[in-house]
Structures are given as C-alpha cells and as structure tokens.
Short mmCIF file of C-alpha atoms and ligand atoms in Angstrom, two decimals:
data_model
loop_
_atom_site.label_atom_id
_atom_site.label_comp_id
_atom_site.label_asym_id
_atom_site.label_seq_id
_atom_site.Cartn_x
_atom_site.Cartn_y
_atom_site.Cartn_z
CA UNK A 1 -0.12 -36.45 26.74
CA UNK A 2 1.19 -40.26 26.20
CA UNK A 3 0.28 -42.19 22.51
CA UNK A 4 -3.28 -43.41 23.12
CA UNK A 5 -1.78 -46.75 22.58
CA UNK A 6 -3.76 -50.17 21.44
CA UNK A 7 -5.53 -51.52 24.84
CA UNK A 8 -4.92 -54.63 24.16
CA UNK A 9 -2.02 -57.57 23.71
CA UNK A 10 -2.07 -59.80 20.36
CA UNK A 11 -1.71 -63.52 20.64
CA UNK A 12 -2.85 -64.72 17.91
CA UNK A 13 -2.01 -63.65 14.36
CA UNK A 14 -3.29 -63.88 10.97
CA UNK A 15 -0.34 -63.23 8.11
CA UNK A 16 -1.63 -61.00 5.07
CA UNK A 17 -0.59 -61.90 1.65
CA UNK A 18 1.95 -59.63 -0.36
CA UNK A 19 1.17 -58.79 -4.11
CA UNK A 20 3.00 -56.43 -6.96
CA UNK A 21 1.32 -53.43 -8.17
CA UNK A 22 1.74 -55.56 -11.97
CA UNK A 23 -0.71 -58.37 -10.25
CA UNK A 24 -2.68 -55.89 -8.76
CA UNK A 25 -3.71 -54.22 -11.66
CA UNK A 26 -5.09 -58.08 -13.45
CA UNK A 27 -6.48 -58.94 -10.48
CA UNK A 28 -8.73 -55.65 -10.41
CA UNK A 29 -9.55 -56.23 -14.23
CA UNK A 30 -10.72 -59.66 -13.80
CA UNK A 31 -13.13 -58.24 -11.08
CA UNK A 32 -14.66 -56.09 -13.52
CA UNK A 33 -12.99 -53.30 -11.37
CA UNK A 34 -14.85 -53.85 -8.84
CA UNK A 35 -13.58 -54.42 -5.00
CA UNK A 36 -16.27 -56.33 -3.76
CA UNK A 37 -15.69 -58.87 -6.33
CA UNK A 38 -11.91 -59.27 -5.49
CA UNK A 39 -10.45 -62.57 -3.27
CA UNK A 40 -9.80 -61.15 0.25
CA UNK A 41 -6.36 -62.82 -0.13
CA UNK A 42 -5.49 -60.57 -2.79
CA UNK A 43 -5.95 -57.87 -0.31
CA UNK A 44 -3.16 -56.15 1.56
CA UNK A 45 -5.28 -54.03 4.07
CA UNK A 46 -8.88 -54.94 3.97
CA UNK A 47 -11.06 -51.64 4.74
CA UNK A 48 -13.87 -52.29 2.37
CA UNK A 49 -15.66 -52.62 5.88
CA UNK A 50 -15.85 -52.92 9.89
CA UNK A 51 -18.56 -54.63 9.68
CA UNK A 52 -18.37 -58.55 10.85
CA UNK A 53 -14.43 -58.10 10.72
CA UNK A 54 -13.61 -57.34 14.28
CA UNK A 55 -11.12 -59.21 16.07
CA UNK A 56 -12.79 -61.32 19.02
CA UNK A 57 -11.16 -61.51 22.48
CA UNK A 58 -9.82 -64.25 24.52
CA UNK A 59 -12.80 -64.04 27.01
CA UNK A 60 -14.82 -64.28 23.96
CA UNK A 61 -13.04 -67.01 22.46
CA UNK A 62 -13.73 -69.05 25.70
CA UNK A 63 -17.11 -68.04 25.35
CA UNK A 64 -17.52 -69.59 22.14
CA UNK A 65 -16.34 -72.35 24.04
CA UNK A 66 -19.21 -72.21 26.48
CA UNK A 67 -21.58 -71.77 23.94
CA UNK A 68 -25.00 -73.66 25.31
CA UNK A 69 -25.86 -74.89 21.37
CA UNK A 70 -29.54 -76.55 23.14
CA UNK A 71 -32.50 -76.03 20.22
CA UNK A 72 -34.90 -73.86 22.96
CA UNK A 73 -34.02 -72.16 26.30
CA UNK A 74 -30.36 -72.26 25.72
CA UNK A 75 -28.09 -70.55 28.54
CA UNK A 76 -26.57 -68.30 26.08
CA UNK A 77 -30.14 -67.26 24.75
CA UNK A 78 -30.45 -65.57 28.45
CA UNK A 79 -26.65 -63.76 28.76
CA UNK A 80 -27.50 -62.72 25.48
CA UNK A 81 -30.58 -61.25 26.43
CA UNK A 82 -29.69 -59.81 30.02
CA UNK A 83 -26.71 -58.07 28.33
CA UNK A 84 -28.96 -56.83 25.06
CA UNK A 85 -31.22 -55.39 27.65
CA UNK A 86 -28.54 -53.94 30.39
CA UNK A 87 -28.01 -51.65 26.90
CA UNK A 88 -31.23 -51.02 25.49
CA UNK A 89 -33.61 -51.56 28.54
CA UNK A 90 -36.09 -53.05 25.90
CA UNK A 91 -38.59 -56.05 26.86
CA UNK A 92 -38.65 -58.06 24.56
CA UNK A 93 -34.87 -59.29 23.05
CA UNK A 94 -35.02 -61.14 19.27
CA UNK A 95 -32.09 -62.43 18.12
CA UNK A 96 -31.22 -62.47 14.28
CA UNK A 97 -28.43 -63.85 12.17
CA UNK A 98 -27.25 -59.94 11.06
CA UNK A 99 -28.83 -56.64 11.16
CA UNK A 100 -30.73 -56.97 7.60
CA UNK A 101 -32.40 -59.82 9.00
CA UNK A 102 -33.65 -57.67 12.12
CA UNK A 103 -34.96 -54.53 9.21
CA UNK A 104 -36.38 -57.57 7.01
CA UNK A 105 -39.20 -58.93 9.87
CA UNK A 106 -39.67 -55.15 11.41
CA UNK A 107 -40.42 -53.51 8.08
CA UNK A 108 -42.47 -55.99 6.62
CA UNK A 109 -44.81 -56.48 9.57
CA UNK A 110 -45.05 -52.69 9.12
CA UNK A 111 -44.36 -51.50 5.86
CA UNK A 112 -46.23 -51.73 3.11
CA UNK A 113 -47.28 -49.23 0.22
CA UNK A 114 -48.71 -45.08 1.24
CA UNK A 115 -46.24 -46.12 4.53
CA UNK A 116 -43.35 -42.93 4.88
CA UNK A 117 -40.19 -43.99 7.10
CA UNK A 118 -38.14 -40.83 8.45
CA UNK A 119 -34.42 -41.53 9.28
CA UNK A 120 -31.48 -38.96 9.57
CA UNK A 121 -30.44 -41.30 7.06
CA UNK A 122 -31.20 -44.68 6.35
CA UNK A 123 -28.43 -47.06 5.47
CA UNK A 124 -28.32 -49.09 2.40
CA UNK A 125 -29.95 -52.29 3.64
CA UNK A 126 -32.30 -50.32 5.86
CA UNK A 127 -33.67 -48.50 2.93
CA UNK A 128 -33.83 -51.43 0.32
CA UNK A 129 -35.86 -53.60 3.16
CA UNK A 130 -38.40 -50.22 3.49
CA UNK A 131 -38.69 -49.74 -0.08
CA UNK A 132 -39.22 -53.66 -0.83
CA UNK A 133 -42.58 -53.43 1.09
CA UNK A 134 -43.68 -50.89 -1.28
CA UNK A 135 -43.07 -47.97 1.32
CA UNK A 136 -40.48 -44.73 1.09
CA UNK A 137 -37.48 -43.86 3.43
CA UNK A 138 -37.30 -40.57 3.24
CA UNK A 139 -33.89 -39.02 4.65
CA UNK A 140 -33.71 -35.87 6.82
CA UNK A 141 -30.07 -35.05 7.86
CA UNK A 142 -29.42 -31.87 9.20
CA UNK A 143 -28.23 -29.12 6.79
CA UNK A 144 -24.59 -28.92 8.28
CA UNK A 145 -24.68 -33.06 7.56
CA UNK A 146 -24.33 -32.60 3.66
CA UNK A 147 -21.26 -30.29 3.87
CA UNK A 148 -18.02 -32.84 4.09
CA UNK A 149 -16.03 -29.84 4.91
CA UNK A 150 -17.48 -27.97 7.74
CA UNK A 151 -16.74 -29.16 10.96
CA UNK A 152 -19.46 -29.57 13.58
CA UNK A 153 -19.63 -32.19 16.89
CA UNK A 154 -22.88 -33.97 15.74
CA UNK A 155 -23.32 -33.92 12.23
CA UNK A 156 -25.09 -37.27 12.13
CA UNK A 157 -28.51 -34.98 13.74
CA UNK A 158 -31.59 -35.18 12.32
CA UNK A 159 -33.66 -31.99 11.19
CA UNK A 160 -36.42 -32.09 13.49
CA UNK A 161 -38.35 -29.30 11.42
CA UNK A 162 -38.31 -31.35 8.34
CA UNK A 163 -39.50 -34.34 10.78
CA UNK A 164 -42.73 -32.54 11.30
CA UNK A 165 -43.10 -31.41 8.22
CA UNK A 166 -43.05 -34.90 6.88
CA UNK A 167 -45.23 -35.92 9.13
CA UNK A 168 -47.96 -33.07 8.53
CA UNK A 169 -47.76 -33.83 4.24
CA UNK A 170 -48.33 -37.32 4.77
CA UNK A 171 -50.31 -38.32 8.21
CA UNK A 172 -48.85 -39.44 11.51
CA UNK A 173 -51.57 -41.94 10.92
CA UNK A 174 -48.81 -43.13 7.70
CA UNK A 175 -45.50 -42.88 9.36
CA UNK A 176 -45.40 -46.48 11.55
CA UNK A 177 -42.12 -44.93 13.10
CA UNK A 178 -38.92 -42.98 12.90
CA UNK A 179 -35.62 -43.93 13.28
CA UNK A 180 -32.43 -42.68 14.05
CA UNK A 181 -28.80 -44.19 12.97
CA UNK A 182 -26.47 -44.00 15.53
CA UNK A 183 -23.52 -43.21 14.06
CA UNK A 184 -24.76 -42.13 10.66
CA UNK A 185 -22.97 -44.71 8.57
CA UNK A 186 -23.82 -42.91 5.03
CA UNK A 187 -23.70 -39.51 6.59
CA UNK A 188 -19.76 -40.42 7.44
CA UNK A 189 -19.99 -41.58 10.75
CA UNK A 190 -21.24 -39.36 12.54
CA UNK A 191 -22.81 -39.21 15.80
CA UNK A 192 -26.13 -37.87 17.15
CA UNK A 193 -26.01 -35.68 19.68
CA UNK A 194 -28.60 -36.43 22.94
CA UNK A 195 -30.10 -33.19 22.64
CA UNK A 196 -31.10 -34.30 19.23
CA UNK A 197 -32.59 -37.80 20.01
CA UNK A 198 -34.19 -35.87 22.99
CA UNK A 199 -35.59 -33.42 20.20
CA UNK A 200 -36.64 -36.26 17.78
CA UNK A 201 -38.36 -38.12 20.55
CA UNK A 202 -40.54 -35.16 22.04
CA UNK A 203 -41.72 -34.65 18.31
CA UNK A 204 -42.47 -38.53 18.21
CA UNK A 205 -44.25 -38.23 21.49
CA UNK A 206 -46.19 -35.18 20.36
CA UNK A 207 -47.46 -37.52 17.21
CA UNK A 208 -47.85 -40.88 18.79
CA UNK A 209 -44.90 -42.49 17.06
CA UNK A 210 -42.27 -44.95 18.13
CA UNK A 211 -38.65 -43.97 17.70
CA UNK A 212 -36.25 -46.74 16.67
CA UNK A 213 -32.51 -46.80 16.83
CA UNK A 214 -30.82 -48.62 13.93
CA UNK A 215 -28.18 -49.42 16.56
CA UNK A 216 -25.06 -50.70 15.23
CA UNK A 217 -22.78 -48.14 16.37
CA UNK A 218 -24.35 -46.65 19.74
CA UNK A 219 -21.20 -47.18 21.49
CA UNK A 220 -18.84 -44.81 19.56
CA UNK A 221 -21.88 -42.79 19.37
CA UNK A 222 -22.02 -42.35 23.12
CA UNK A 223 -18.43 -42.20 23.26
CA UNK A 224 -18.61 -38.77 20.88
CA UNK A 225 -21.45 -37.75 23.20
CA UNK A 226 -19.09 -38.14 26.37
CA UNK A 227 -16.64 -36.11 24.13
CA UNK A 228 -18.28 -33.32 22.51
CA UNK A 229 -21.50 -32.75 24.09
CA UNK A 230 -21.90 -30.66 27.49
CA UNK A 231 -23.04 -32.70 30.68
CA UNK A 232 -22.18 -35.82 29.56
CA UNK A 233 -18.14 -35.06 29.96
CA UNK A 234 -17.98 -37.35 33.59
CA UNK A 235 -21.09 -40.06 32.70
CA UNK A 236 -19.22 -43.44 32.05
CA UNK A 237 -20.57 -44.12 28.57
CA UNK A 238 -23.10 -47.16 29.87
CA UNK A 239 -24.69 -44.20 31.63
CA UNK A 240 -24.72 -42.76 28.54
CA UNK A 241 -26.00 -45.71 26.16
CA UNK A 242 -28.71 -46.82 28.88
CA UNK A 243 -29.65 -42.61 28.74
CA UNK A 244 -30.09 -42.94 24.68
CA UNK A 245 -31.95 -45.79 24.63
CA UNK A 246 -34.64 -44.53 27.24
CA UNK A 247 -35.71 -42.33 24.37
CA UNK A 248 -36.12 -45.58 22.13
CA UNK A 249 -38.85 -47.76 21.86
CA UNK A 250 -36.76 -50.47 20.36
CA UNK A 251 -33.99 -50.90 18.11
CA UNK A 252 -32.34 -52.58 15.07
CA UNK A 253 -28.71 -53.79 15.37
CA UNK A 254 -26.14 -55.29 13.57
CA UNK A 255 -24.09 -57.14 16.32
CA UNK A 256 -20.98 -57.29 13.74
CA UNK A 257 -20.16 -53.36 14.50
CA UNK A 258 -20.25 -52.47 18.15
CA UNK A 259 -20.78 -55.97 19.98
CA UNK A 260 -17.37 -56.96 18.76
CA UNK A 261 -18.55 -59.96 16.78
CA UNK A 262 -18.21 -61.41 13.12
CA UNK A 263 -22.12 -62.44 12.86
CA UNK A 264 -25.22 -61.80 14.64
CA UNK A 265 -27.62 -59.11 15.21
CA UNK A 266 -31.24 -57.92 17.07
CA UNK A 267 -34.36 -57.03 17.18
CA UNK A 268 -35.51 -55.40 20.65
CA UNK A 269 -38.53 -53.64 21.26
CA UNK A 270 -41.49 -52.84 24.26
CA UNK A 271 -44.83 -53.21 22.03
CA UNK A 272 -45.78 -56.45 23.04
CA UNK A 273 -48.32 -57.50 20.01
CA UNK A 274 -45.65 -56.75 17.70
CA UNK A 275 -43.15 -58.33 19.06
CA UNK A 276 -44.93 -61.36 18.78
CA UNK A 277 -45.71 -61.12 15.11
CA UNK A 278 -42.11 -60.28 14.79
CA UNK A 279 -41.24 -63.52 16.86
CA UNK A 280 -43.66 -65.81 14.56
CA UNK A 281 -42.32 -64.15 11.66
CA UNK A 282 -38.48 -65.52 13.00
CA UNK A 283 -39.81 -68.58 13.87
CA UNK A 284 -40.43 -69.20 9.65
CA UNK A 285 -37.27 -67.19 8.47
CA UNK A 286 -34.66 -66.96 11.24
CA UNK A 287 -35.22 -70.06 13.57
CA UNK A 288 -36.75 -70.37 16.91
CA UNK A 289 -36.76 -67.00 19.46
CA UNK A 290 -33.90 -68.22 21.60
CA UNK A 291 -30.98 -68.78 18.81
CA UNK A 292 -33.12 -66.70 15.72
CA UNK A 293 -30.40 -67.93 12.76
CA UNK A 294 -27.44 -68.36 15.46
CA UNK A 295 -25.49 -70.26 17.09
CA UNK A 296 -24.91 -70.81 21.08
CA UNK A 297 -21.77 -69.39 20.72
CA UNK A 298 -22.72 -66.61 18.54
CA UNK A 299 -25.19 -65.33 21.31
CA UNK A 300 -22.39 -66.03 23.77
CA UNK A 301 -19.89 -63.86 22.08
CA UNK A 302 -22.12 -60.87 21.53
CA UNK A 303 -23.07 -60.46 25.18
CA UNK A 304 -19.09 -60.56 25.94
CA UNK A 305 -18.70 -58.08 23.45
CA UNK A 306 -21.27 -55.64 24.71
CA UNK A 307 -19.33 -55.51 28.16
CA UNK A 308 -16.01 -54.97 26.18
CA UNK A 309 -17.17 -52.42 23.69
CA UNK A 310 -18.33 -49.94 26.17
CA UNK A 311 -14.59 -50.14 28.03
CA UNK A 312 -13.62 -46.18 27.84
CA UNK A 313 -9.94 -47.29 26.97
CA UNK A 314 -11.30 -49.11 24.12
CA UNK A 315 -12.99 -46.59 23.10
CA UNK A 316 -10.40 -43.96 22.87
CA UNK A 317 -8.31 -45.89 20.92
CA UNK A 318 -10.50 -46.91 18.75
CA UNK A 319 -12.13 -43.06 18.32
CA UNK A 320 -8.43 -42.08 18.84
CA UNK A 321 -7.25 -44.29 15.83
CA UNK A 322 -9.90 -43.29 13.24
CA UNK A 323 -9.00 -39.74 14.49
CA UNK A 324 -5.24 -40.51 13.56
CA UNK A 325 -5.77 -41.29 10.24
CA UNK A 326 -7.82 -38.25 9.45
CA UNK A 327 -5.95 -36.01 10.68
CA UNK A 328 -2.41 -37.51 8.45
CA UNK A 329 -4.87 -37.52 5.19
CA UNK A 330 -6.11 -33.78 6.29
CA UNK A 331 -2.54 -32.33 6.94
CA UNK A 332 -1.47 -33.87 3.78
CA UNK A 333 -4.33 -31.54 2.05
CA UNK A 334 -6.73 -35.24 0.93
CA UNK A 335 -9.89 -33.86 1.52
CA UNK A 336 -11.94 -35.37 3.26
CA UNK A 337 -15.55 -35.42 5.57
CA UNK A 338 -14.33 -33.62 8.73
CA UNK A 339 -14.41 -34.09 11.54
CA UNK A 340 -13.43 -37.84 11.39
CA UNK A 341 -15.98 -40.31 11.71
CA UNK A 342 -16.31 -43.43 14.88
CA UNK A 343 -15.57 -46.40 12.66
CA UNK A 344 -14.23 -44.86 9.20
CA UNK A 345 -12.61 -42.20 7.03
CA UNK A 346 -15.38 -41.00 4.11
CA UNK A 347 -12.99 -39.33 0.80
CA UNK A 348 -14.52 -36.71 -0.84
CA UNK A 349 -14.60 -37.75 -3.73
CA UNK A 350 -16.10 -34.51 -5.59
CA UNK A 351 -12.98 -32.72 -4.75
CA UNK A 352 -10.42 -35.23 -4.87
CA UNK A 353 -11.27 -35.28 -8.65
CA UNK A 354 -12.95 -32.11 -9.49
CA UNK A 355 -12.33 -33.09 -12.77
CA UNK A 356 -14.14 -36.26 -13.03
CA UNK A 357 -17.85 -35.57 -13.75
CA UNK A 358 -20.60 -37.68 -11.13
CA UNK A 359 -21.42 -39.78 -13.77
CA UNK A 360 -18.38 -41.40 -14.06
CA UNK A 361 -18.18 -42.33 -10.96
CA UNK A 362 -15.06 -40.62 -9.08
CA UNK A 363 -15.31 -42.41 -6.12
CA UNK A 364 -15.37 -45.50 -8.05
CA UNK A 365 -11.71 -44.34 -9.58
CA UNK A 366 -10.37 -43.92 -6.67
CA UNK A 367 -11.26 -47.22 -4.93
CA UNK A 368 -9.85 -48.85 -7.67
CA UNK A 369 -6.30 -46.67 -7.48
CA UNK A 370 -6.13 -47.51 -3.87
CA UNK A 371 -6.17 -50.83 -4.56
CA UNK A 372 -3.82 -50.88 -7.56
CA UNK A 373 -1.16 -48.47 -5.59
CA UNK A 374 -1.37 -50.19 -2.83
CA UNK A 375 -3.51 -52.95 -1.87
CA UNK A 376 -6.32 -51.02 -0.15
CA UNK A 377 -9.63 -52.11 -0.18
CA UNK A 378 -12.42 -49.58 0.14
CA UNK A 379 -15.72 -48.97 -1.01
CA UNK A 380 -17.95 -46.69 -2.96
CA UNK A 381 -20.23 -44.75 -0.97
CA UNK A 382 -21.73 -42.63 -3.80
CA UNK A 383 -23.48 -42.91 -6.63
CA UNK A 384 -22.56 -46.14 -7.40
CA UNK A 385 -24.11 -46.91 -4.29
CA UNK A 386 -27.10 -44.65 -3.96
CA UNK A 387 -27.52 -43.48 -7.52
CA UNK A 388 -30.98 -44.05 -9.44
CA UNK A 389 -31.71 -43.47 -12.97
CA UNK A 390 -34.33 -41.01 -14.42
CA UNK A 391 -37.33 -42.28 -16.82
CA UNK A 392 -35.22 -41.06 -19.24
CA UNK A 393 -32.27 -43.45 -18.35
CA UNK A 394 -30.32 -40.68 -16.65
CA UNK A 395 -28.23 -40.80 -13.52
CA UNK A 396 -30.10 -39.22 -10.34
CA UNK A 397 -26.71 -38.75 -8.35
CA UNK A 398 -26.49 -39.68 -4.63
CA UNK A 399 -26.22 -36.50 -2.17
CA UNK A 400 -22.29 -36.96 -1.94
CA UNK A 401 -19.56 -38.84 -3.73
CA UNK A 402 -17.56 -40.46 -0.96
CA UNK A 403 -14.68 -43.33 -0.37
CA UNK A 404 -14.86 -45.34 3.06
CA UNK A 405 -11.94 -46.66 4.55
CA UNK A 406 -13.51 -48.04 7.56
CA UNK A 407 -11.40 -49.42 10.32
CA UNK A 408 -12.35 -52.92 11.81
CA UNK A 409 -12.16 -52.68 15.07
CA UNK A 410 -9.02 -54.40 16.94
CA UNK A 411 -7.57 -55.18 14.13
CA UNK A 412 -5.15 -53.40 12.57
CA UNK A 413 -2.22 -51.36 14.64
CA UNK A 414 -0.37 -48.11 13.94
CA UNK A 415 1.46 -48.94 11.38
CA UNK A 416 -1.14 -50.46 8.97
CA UNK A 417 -2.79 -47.08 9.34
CA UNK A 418 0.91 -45.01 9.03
CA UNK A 419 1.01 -46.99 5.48
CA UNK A 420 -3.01 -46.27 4.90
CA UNK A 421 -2.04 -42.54 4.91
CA UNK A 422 0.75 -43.02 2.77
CA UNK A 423 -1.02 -44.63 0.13
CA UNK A 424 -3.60 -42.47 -0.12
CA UNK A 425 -1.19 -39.85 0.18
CA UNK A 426 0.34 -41.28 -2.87
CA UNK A 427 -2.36 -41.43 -5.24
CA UNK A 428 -3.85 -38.21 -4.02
CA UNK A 429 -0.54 -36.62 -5.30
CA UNK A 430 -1.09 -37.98 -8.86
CA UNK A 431 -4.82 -37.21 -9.07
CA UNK A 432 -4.75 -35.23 -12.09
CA UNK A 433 -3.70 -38.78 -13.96
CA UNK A 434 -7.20 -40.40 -12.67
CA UNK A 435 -10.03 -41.27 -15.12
CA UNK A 436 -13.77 -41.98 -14.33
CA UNK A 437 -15.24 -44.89 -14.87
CA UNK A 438 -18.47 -46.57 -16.97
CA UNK A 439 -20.92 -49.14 -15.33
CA UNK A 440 -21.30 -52.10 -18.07
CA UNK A 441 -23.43 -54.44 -15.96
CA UNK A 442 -25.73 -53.90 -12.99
CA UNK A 443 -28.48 -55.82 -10.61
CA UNK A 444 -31.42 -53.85 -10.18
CA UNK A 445 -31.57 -53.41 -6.27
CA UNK A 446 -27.90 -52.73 -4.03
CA UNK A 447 -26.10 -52.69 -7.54
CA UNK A 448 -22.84 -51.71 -5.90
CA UNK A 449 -22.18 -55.35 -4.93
CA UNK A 450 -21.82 -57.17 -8.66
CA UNK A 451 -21.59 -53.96 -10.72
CA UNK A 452 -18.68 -54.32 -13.49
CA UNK A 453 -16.95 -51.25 -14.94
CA UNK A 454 -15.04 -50.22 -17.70
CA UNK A 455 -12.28 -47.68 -16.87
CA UNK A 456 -12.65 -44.59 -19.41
N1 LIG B 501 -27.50 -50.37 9.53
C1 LIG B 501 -26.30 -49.76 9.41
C2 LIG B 501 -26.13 -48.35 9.87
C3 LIG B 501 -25.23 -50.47 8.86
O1 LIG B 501 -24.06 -49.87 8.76
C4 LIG B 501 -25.44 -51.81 8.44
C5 LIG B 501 -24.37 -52.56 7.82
C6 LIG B 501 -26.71 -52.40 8.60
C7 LIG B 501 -27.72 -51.64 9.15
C8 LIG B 501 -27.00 -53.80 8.18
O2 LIG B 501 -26.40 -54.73 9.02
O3 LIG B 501 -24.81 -55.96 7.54
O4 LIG B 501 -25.55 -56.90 9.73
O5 LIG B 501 -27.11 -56.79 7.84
N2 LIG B 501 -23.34 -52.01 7.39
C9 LIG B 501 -22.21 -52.67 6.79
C10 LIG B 501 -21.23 -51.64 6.34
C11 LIG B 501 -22.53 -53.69 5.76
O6 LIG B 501 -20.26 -52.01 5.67
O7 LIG B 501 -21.40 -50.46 6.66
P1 LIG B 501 -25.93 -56.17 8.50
#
C-alpha cells in the first residue's frame, strides 16, 4: 500500500517561531512550569490541544465570507441547522459559542443536588458544569478502558452492568440522563463501539432515560467503527454517524473538534419543553436562538465543516496520522495508551517514570521536558488534572497519569510529527534524569489551567 498521504494542498502558511533549549528553559520558569501559561509564540509545535486549532478550508474561508451576520433568522442560522441535523437527526438545533456553553444551560436546567449523571467518562468541563449544580458525574468505563497497555478496538465502552447498578442505588427517578463521549477524550481517545451505544440505549429505554452524546468527536468515532467493528466495514461513515445518533436523544458538541472550526458549538435535542427552557436560558447567556454567542460566519463555517469532516480520505489520514505517531513512540519502547487514539497520543506517565511517585506529578515532568527539549507543548491529563485532596489534605490521585499530544487536525504534516517522535524519543531515553514536581499555587475548580509548580 501507497503513504496515506495529507488530502489536501496548503496555500496559506503560518511561520512558527524558533527558540534555544537555554530560552526554553526561562521561559518555562517564568510560567511557573506550567504550559498553559506559556506565549503560543514561544511554542515550536503546539499539541497542548486539537481543540479550536484546526486549520479551516478554502470553501470555508469563502463561507466566512458569506456569513449572513442579520440579528434573527439569519441564512447561516438555517445551513447551520440543516447540516447539525443531516448528523444528529435531532429537532430542535441550539447554537452555542463552545461546547462548555452547550453542558452549562443543559446541566443546570437539569442538575441540581441528589441528581447522579452516568458517563463512560465525563470530560473535564462536562464534569465541573455537573458538579457546579450540586449533582455527581459518576464515571463507568469499561474494565479493559483503565489498562493503557492492553489493546482492544473500543476501549472508550461503557460498562453497561455498572450502568444499572447505578441506576438501581440511586433511582432512575434521580438520574435526568446518561451520556456517552464519543471518542473518550480522558479515556485516550477512544471510540465506542455501536454495539455498546446500542447496549447503553436499550438499558436507557428499559429505565425511561434519555441518552446524550457529548459529541465532539463522533466522526473519528464512526470512522473507528467503519474500521474495527463488524458490519459497518462498507457503510460510508454518514451512514454510520446518522446510525449513532438514532440511539441519541440529543447531544452536546464542541464544534472546535470534528466540525473543523476554531469556535462554536451545540446543543440539539427532541424534548420539546426542554428545549425551550434551554432556548430562554441562551437567550440571557448566549444570545438569541439563531446566532446563540456566534457569529454568521461562525455558523457558516461549521456546517462546511460537517460535510468535510465526514470525507473518508480525511479521515484516514487523519486516523492514519495519529496512528503514525504511535506506532514510532511504541517501536521506540515510550509507552504509551495503545491502541492509538482519533485525535491524540495519551503517555503513560506511571511507567515512563516508575520512579516518580503520583504525587509529584510525573506527567507534569514530562510536559515540562518536552517543552524544554524541544518545544512541545502538551498537557497533563492526570492528577494535576483530575486529582482531589482528602479531608486530611491528601492527594486522591486521578485513575491514570497520562501526557496528551493531541494532533490538530490539518495542521501539521509528516514531518512535524517525524520530529514529535524524535523528541519524545529523546527525553524518553534520559528518563532516569527526570524529577517530579510540587504544586505551589492552585484555583479551586479546573486547577490545571493557572497551577504553578516548583520542580523538586
Ligand atoms: N467534551 C469533550 C469530550 C471535550 O474534549 C471538550 C473540550 C469539551 C466537552 C468542552 O468543549 O472546549 O468547546 O467548551 N476539550 C478540549 C480539549 C478543551 O483540549 O480536549 P469546549
């Protein structure tokens, strides 16, 4: 077989700044060693995220030019819609500024405190907008998702036994719905299979309860589905979005992952009554239902995207290029969560540095080598993250200490991912040299953001 090669021409082109490792290593102190807090022009290769950082294509570049910016009604509004619903199949289409803003107005309508939320797991921002209503997100990934090193095809699968046994300690009557992230961003990326949402859903229908998608990444979802999962091998994968939303009853979606754009986001459900308490709710914190915090051209751009993100030569080379990289960091003996996730590469952390102890934070280390060796930016996805602290002040760790390098999509080519490996390559050599590190300040909710460290 040929090099799965990128599907796409570049014409336009954004130069990236060059520093010295000796600049590197001030720049990281000044940031209290920590990589959210660090200029992005300081930044060689910027994989701290994919989220909001794809590159845009010329059709929608023109459509940002066609952008209808009218207050109410506005043509974009309705491609926006008609191509949010060609996906999801959903009535009723709300447009939001990002996907927090979509969790924000669902889970305060109907959260609230004695309210349980089952996920396979709930990302950061989910989880933080369930818990502010007083309520609990309670996480049930399948046992083989909390081993990094076994390989299985859907790992991102929720356990359906510990679904109902949720639901029969606390009360169907107390669960106001499940959800299922598709891919499992905190589980590494990795998909659902349809058996599973087909599982999740007859135990949903069998209590009464609506199953939501957090959707952000259904399209490399369905693109592992058309990959790994019998059946599904010659269904184009709009057959096979339009087949895993049928088992939704609405959705959550950050429309800077999989529609291809750098802002925007929805809200799409059938239950009429609350979709108009969702709407009014908008209406005070988002803006009016047909732009909901966005622009004309926003809307436009996101309902180009959703036609180019399901292209099956896009998605091979994006699944293809995510693939690459794991597979140079595995051969080279970096361990990390296999198989390789849609839209990132998770380090495990925990046995990159066996000898740095959870409370120090290895993950944190090595973000912060990357960076210093050579220019990476990555991010945390560990206890830094995730972690809590006892009554007695001491660290509850998060379920796994991982490093993302996530890939934005279209952006970089071969060779920034050829010198990825080698970095990581690099410092993985010398990992006996690596210290842990020591939080000094902290925020009390989604800490990792301003945290400041110490290095031991
Ligand atoms: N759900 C998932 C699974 C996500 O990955 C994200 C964002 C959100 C919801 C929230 O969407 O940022 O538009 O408000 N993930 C980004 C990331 C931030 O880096 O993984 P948002």
């Amino acid at each position: 077989m040929k090099t799965i090669i990128e599907p796409f021409k570049i014409k336009s082109v954004e130069p990236i700044r060059f520093t010295t490792k000796e600049e590197r290593k001030k720049i990281l102190e000044s940031a209290g060693y920590n990589t959210f807090l660090i200029h992005a022009d300081d930044v060689l290769i910027d994989l701290l995220t994919d989220s909001g950082t794809s590159a845009m294509s010329s059709d929608q570049w023109a459509g940002i030019m066609r952008g209808d910016e009218s207050y109410a009604g506005a043509k974009s509004f309705y491609r926006f819609e008609s191509a949010v619903k060609n996906i999801t199949g959903d009535t009723f289409i709300i447009p939001t500024h990002q996907g927090r803003a979509a969790e924000k107005i669902l889970f305060s309508i109907i959260g609230g405190p004695g309210k349980y939320f089952a996920s396979n797991t709930f990302f950061d921002t989910t989880r933080a907008n369930i818990e502010f209503t007083g309520a609990e997100a309670v996480d049930l990934l399948c046992a083989v998702g909390k081993r990094p090193e076994e390989r299985a095809p859907f790992k991102g699968n929720m356990d359906v036994d510990a679904l109902e046994n949720l639901i029969g300690k606390v009360g169907k009557e107390n669960i106001p719905l499940v959800m299922l992230t598709v891919t499992n961003n905190s589980g590494g990326g990795q998909p659902v299979s349809m058996q599973n949402i087909r599982d999740v859903k007859e135990v949903c229908k069998k209590f009464q309860l609506p199953l939501y998608f957090d959707a952000c990444r259904f399209a490399e979802n369905a693109y592992f589905i058309k990959l790994r999962e019998k059946g599904y091998e010659n269904k184009s994968v709009l057959e096979i979005c339009k087949e895993m939303f049928s088992y939704a009853d609405g959705s959550t979606m950050s429309a800077k992952k999989d529609a291809l754009v750098n802002i925007g986001g929805w809200l799409s459900l059938n239950d009429e009554e609350l979709a108009m308490k969702c709407r009014n709710l908008l209406i005070v914190t988002e803006g009016f239902p047909t732009y909901g915090g966005l622009a004309g051209r926003d809307l436009e751009a996101i309902a180009q995207g959703l036609e180019e993100v399901v292209d099956e030569h896009y998605l091979q080379y994006r699944i293809r290029s995510t693939e690459y990289l794991g597979e140079k960091l595995i051969n080279a003996g970096v361990p990390i969560i296999e198989p390789p996730g849609g839209h990132a590469i998770y380090i495990d952390a925990k046995r990159f540095l066996p000898h740095v102890p959870v409370n120090e934070y290895p993950g944190q280390s090595i973000v912060c080598e990357l960076y210093v060796e050579g220019g990476l930016r990555t991010c945390e996805i560990g206890s830094v993250m995730f972690g809590k602290y006892d009554k007695d002040g001491k660290l509850i760790p998060a379920m796994m200490e991982l490093v993302r390098l996530a890939i934005p999509r279209r952006v970089y080519t071969q060779s920034h991912i050829d010198y990825v490996a080698e970095v990581v390559i690099e410092v993985f050599n010398r990992r006996e040299k690596l210290k842990g590190v020591e939080i000094i300040y902290e925020a009390p909710m989604l800490r990792h953001f301003t945290a400041k460290f110490k290095p031991h």
